[in-house]
Short mmCIF file of C-alpha atoms in Angstrom, two decimals:
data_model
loop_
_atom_site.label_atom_id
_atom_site.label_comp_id
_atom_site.label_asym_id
_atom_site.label_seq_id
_atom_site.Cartn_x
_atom_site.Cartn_y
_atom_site.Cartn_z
CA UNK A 1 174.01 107.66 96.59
CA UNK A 2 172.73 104.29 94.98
CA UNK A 3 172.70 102.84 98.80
CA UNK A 4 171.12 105.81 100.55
CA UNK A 5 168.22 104.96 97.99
CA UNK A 6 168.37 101.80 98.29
CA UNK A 7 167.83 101.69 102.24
CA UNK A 8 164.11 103.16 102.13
CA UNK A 9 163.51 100.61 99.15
CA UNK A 10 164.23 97.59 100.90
CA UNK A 11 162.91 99.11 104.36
CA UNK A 12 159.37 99.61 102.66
CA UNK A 13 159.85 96.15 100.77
CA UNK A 14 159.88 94.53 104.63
CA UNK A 15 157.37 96.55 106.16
CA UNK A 16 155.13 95.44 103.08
CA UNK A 17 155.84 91.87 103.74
CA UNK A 18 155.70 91.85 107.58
CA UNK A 19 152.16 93.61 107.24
CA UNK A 20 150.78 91.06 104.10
CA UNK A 21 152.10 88.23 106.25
CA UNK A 22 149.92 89.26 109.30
CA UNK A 23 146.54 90.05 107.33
CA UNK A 24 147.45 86.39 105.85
CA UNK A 25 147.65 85.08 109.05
CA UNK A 26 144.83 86.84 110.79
CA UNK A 27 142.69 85.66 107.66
CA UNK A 28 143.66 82.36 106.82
CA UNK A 29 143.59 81.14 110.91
CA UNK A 30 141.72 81.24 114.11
CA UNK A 31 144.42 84.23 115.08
CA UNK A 32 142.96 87.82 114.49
CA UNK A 33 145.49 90.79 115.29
CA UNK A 34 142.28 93.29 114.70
CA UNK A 35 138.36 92.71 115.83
CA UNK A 36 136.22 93.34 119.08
CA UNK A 37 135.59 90.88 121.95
CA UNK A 38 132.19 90.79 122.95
CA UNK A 39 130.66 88.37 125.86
CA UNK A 40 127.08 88.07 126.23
CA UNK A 41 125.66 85.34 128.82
CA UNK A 42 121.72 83.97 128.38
CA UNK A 43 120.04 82.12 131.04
CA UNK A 44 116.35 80.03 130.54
CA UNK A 45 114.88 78.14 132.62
CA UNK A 46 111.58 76.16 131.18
CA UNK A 47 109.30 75.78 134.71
CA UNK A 48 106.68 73.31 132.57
CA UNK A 49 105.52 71.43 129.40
CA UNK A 50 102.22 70.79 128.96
CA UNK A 51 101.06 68.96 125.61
CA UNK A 52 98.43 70.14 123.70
CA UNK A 53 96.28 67.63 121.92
CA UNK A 54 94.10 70.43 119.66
CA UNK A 55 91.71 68.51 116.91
CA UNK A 56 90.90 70.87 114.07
CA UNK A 57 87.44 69.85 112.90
CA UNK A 58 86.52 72.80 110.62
CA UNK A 59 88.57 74.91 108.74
CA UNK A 60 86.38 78.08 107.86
CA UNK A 61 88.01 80.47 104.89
CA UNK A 62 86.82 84.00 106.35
CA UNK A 63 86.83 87.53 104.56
CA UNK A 64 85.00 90.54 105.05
CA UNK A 65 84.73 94.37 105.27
CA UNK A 66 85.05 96.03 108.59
CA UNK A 67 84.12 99.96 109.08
CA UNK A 68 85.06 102.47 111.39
CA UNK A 69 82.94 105.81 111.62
CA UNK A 70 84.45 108.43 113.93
CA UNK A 71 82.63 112.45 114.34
CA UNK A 72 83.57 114.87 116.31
CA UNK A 73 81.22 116.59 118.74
CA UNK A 74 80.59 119.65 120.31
CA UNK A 75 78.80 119.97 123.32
CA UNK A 76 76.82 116.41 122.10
CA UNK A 77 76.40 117.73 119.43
CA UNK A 78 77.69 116.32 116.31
CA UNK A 79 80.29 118.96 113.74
CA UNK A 80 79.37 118.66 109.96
CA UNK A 81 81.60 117.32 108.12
CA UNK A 82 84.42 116.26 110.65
CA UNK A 83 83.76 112.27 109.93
CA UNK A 84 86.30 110.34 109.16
CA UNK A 85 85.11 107.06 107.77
CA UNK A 86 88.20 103.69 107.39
CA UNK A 87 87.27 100.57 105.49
CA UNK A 88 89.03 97.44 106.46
CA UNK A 89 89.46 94.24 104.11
CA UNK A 90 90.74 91.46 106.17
CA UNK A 91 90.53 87.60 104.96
CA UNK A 92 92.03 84.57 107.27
CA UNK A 93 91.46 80.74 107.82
CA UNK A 94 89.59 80.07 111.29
CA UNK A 95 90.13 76.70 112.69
CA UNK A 96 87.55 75.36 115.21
CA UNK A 97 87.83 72.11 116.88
CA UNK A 98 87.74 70.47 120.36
CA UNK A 99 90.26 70.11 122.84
CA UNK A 100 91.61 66.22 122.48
CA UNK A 101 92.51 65.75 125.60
CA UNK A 102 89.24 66.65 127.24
CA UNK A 103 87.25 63.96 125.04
CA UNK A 104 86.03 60.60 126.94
CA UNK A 105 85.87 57.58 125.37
CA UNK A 106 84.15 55.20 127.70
CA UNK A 107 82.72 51.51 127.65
CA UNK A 108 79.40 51.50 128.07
CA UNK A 109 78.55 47.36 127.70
CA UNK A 110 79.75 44.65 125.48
CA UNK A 111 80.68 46.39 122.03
CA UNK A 112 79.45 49.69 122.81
CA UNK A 113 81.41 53.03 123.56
CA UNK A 114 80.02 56.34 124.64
CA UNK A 115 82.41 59.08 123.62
CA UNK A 116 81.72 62.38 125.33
CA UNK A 117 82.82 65.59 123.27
CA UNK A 118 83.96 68.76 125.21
CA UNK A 119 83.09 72.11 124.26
CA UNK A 120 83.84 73.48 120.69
CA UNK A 121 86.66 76.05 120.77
CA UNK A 122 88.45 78.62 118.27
CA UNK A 123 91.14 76.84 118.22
CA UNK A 124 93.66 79.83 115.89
CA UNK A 125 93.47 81.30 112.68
CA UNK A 126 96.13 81.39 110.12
CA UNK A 127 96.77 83.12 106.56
CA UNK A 128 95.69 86.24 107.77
CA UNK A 129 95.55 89.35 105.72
CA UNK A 130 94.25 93.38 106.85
CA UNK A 131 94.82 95.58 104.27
CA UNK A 132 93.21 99.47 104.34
CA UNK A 133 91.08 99.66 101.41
CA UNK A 134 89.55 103.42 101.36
CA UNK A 135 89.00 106.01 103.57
CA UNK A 136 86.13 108.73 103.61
CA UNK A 137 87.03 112.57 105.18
CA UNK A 138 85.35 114.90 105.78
CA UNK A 139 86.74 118.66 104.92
CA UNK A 140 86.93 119.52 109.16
CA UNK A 141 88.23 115.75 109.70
CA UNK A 142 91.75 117.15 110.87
CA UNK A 143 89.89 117.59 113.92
CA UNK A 144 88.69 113.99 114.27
CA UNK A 145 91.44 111.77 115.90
CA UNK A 146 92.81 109.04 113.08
CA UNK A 147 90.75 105.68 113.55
CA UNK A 148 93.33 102.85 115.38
CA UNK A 149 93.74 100.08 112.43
CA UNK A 150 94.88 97.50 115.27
CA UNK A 151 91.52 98.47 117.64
CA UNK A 152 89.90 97.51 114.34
CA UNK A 153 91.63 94.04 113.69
CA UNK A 154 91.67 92.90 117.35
CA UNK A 155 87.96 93.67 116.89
CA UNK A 156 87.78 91.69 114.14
CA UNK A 157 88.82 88.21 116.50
CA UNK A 158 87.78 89.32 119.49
CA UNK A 159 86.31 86.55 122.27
CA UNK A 160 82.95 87.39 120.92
CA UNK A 161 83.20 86.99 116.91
CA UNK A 162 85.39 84.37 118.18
CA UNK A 163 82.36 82.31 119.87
CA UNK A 164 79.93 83.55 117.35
CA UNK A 165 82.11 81.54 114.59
CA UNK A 166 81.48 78.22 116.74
CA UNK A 167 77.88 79.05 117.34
CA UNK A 168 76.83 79.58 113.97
CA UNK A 169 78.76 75.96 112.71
CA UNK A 170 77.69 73.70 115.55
CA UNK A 171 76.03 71.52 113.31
CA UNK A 172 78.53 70.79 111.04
CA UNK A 173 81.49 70.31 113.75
CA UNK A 174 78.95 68.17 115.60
CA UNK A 175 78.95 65.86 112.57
CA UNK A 176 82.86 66.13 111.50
CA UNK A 177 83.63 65.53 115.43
CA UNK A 178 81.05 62.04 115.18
CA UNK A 179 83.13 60.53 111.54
CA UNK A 180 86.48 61.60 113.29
CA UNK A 181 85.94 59.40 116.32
CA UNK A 182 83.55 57.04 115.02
CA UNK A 183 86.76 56.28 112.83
CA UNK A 184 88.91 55.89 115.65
CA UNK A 185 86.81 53.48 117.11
CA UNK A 186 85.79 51.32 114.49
CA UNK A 187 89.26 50.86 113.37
CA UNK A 188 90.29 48.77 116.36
CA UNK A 189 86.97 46.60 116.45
CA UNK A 190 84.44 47.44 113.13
CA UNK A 191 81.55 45.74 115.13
CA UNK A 192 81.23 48.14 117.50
CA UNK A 193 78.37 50.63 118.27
CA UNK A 194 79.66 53.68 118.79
CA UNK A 195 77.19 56.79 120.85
CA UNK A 196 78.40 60.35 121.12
CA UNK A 197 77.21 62.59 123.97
CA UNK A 198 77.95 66.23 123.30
CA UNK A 199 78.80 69.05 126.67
CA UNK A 200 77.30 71.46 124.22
#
């Protein structure tokens, strides 16, 4: 009776053992009796590299309010009370510079340099933050399509605010593009006069 007993015992005792010993081993090694195999293949190819030699002149710290007022009509003619109005904070850090690689230094006579300065560019912005601040709904504004919040930030830094930002600090990036090369210069040969011709 004892042995009949016995026999599941130490039949359960192995199978215990045999099955610790392979989780040990597909654990502790490189061996794994259970996973997945997987096989994934990526191909790139990089056609050019082109270095970009941006100088940041200005750094302007930019925040505002942006609104968006959208009616319904009928007919031209506008429905009472369908507006919806959205108010957009936004705040970011425009960069404006030049284009390094487009300025010329050239020597104009004995200790004298002309240095030609391209156009004044947005160069990126940085920091940025668009956050939905109220909104304003009329009681028929369920028939009034939602305003877009991204039509409203890529208005925000569009081309044309864009350009506007350089326009309205030409004097001052005039002025920080003169010290920045003027230091350049000088620091090879402090006697030299150094003249600045400016493509806008």
């Amino acid at each position: 009776m004892r042995r009949m007993l016995l026999a599941p015992l130490v039949l359960l005792v192995l199978s215990l053992a045999v099955v610790g010993a392979l989780v040990a081993v597909d654990r502790f090694t490189d061996f794994s009796l259970f996973g997945t195999s997987s096989e994934s293949r990526s191909s790139q190819v990089i056609n050019s590299v082109t270095r970009e030699e941006q100088v940041v002149l200005v750094s302007l710290g930019i925040q505002g309010i942006d609104e968006e007022a959208v009616t319904s009509t009928v007919f031209g003619v506008e429905v009472p009370g369908s507006g919806r109005t959205t108010f957009l904070q936004y705040e970011f850090d425009a960069k404006l510079g030049i284009e390094g690689g487009d300025v010329e230094i050239e020597e104009k006579g004995e200790g004298q340099f002309l240095v030609t300065i391209p156009d004044f560019v947005f160069i990126g912005h940085d920091n940025e933050t668009f956050r939905l601040v109220a909104e304003d709904n009329g009681l028929l504004s369920f028939a009034t399509p939602e305003n877009d919040s991204a039509e409203m930030i890529t208005r925000i830094l569009n081309d044309d605010t864009k350009e506007q930002y350089v326009d309205s600090n030409l004097e001052i990036l005039r002025d920080q593009a003169e010290a920045f090369y003027s230091r350049l210069v000088t620091a090879v040969d402090p006697t030299v006069v150094v003249e600045f011709e400016f493509t806008r």
